[in-house]
Coordinates of C-alpha atoms in Angstrom, one line a residue:
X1 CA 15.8 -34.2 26.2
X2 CA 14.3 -34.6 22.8
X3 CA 11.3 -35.2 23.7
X4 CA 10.5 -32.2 26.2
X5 CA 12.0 -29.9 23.3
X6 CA 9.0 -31.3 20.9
X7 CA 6.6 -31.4 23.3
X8 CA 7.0 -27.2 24.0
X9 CA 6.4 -26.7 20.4
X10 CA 3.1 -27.1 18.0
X11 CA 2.4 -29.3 14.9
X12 CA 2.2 -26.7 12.8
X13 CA 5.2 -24.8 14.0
X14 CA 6.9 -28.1 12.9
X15 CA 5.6 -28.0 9.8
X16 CA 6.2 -24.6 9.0
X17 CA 10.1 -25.4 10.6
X18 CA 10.9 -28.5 8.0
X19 CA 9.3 -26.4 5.1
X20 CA 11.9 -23.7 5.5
X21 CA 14.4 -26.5 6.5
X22 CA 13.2 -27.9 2.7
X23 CA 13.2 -24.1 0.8
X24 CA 16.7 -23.2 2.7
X25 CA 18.4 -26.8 1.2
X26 CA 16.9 -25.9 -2.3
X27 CA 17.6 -22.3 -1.9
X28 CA 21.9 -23.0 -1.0
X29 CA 22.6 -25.1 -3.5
X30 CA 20.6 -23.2 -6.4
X31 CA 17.0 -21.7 -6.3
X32 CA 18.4 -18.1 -4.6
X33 CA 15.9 -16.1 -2.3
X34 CA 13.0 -19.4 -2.0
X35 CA 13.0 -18.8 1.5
X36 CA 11.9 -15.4 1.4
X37 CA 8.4 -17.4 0.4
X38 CA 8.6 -19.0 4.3
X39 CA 10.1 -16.4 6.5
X40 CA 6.9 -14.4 7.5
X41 CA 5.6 -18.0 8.3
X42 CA 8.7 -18.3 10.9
X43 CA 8.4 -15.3 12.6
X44 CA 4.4 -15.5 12.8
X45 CA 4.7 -18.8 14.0
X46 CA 7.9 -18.3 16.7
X47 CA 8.2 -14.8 17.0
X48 CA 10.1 -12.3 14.8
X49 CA 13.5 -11.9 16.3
X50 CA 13.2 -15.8 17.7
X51 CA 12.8 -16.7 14.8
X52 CA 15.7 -15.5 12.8
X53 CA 17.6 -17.9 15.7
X54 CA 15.9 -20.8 14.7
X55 CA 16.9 -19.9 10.8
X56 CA 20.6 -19.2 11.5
X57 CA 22.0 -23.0 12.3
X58 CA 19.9 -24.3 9.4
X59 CA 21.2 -21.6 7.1
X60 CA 24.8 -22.3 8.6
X61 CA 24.9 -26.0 8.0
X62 CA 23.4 -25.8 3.8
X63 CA 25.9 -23.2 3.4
X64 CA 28.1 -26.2 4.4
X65 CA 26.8 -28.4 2.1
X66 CA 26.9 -25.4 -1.3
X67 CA 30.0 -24.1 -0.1
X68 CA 31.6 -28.1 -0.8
X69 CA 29.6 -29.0 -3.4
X70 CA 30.3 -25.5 -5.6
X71 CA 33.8 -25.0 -3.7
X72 CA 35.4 -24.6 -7.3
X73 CA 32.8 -22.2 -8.9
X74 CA 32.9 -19.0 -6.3
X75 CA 34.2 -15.6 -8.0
X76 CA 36.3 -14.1 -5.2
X77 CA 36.4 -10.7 -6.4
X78 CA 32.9 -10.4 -5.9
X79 CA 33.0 -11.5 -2.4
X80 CA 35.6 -9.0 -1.1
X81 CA 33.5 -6.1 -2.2
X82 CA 30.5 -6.9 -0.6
X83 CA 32.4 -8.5 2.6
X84 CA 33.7 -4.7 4.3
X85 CA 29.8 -3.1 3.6
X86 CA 27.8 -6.3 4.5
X87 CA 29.7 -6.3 8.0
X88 CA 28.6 -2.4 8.3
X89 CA 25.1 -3.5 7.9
X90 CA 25.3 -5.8 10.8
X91 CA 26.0 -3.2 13.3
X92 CA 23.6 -1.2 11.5
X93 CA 21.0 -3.6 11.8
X94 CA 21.8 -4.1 15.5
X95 CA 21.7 -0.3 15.9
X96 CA 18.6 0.7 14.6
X97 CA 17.0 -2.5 15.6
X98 CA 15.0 -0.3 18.4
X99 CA 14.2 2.5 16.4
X100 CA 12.3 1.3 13.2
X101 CA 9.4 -1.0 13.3
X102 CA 9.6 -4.5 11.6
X103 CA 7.2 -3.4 9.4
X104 CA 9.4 -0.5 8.4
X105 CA 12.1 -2.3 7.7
X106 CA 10.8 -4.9 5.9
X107 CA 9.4 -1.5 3.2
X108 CA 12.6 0.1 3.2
X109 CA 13.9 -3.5 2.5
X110 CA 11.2 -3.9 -0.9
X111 CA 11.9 -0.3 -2.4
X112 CA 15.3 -0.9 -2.2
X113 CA 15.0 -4.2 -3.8
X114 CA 12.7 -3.2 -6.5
X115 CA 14.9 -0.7 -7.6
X116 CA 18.0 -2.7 -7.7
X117 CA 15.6 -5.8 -9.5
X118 CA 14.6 -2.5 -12.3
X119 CA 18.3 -1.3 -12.7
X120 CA 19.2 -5.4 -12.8
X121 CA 16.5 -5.8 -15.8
X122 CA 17.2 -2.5 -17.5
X123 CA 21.0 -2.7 -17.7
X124 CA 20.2 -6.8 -19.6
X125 CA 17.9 -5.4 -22.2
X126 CA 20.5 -2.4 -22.9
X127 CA 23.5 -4.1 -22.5
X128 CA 24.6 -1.5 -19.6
X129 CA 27.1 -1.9 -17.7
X130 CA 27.9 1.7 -16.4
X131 CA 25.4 1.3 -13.6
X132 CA 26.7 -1.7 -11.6
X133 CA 30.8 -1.0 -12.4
X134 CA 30.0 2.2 -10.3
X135 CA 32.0 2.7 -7.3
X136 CA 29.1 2.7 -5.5
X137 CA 27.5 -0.7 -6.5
X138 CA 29.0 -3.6 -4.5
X139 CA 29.3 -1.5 -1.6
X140 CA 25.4 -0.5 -2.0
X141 CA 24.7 -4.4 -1.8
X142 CA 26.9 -5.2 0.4
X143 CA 25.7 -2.9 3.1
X144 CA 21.9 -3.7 2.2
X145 CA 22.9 -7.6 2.4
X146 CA 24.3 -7.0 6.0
X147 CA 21.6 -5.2 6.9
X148 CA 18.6 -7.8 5.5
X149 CA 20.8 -10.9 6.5
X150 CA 20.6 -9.7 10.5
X151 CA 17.6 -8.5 10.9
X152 CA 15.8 -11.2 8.9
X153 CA 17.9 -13.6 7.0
X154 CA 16.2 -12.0 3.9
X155 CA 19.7 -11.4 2.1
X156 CA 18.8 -13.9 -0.4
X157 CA 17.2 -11.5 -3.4
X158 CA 19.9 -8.7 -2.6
X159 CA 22.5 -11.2 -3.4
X160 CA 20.8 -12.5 -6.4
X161 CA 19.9 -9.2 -7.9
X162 CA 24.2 -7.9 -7.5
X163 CA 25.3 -11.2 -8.9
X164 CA 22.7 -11.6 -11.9
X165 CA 23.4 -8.3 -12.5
X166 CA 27.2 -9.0 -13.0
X167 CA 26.4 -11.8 -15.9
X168 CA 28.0 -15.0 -14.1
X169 CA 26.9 -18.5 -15.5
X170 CA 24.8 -20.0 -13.2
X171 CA 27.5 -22.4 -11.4
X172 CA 29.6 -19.0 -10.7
X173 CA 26.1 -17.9 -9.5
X174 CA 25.7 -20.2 -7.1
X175 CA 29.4 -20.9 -5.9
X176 CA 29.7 -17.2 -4.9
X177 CA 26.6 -16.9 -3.1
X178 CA 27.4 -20.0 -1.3
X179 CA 30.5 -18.7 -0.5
X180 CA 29.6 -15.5 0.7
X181 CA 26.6 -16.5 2.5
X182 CA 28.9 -19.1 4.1
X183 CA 31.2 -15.9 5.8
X184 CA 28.3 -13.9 6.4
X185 CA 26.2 -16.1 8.0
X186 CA 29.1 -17.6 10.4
X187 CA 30.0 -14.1 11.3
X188 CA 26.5 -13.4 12.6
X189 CA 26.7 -16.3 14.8
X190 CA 28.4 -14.7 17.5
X191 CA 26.2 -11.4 17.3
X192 CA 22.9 -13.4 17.6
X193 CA 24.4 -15.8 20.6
X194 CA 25.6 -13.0 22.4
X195 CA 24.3 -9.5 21.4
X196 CA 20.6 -11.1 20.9
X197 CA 20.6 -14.2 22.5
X198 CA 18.2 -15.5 20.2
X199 CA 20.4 -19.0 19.8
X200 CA 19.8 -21.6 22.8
X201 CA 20.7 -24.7 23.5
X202 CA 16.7 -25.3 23.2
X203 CA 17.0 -24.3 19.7
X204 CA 20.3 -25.9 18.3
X205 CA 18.3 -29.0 19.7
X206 CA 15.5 -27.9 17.2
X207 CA 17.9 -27.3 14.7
X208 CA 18.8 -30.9 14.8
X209 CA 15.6 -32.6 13.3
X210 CA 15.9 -30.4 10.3
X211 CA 19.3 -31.4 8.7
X212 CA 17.8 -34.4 7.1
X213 CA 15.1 -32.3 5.3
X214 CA 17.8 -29.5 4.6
X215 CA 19.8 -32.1 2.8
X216 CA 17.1 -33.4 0.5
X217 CA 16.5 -30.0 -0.4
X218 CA 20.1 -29.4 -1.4
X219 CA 19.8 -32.7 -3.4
X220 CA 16.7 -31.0 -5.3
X221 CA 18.8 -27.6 -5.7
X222 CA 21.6 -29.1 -7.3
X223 CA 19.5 -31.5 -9.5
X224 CA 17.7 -27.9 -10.6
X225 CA 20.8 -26.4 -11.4
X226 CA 22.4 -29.3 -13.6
X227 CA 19.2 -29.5 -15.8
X228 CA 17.6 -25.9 -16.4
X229 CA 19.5 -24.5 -19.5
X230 CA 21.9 -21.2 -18.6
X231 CA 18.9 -18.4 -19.5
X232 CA 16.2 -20.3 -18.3
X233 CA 17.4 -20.2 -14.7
X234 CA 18.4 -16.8 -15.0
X235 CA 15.1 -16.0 -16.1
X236 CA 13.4 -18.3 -13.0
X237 CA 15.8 -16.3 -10.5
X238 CA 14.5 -12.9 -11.7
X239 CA 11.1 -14.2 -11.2
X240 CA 11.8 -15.5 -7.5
X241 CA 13.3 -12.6 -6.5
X242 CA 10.4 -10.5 -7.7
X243 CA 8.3 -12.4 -5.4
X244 CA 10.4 -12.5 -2.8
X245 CA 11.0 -8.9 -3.0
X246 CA 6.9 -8.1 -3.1
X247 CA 6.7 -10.6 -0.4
X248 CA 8.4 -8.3 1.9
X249 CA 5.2 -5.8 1.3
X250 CA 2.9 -8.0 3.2

């Protein structure tokens, strides 16, 4: 069975596959929004919306591996006011899926996401904290994480820009976005099997030659986070996520 599942796909689709499986390992347990760097590569190479069903399982099993290794370090509050508009954002995703063109979403998607990355570096050099204890904040997130998470697991620098933006010490960083990542993702399982269809049997089987390449790359994630000092890596996550975010231009 293994075999006629490799033989219907290219080498280079399966090198593109383990160097997300790599990027999404390094990107759960510490280096937020990587994998923003390889998901044009995945849909190019297996089609857009086929692609997010390759992602899913792969995304679903290092949020696994972050959720136990960070299980002490996740700031609840934080999760249960992104949870309610992150859930909105998958049915909004799923309704508008017809209506706007990839490309449009994936512009709406950098705006948005430049503005939150300005208000994130503004509100650190001022020492502001009006702007993101507004009412409006976490549910402004959550709803754009819903929304970027189904349509093209691209949630990543949405999450980091609301969490940096709160001030949490890098462990607390990472446990919450493991955690929530961990609810979000499983709750989209059901919505891609059924409402998409974009998750086969074919695929999980695809899935399966990635977890020991997603597991290295949680090694390297964790290794990252124990030795870059506190304002180093929040420095190096600003940076990703600007490049993640322009990514989305192209």
């Amino acid at each position: 069975m293994s075999s006629l599942i490799v033989d219907q796909y290219t080498f280079v689709q399966f090198i593109v596959l383990f160097v997300t499986a790599l990027l999404i390992g390094m990107s759960k347990t510490g280096i937020q929004g990587i994998t923003l760097f390889v998901i044009p590569l995945m849909a190019f190479s297996f089609g857009a919306k086929a692609s997010t069903g390759v992602i899913l399982p792969m995304l679903c099993f290092a949020d696994l591996i972050a959720v136990w290794y960070y299980r002490r370090s996740a700031e609840w509050k934080y999760i249960l006011k992104l949870l309610p508009a992150a859930i909105a954002g998958f049915f909004l995703a799923i309704g508008i899926d017809k209506i706007i063109p990839p490309a449009g979403f994936r512009h709406l998607m950098a705006v948005t996401l430049l503005i939150g990355v300005l208000i994130l570096i503004w509100t650190r050099k001022q020492n502001v904290s009006s702007v993101s204890s507004a009412w409006w904040y976490a549910p402004f997130f959550g709803l754009l994480g819903g929304f970027t998470t189904m349509i093209g697991n691209a949630a990543g620098p949405v999450m980091a820009v609301y969490l940096l933006s709160m001030r949490l010490p890098k462990y607390s960083f990472v446990g919450t976005s493991a955690w929530f990542f961990l609810v979000v993702n499983y709750l989209k399982l059901p919505l891609q099997l059924f409402v998409w269809e974009n998750i086969t049997m074919q695929t999980l089987i695809l899935n399966l030659f990635t977890i020991p390449i997603i597991i290295v790359g949680a090694v390297i994630g964790i290794w990252f986070v124990k030795k870059v000092p506190q304002e180093t890596y929040t420095r190096f996550i600003i940076i990703i996520t600007i490049l993640s975010t322009l990514m989305l231009f192209f």
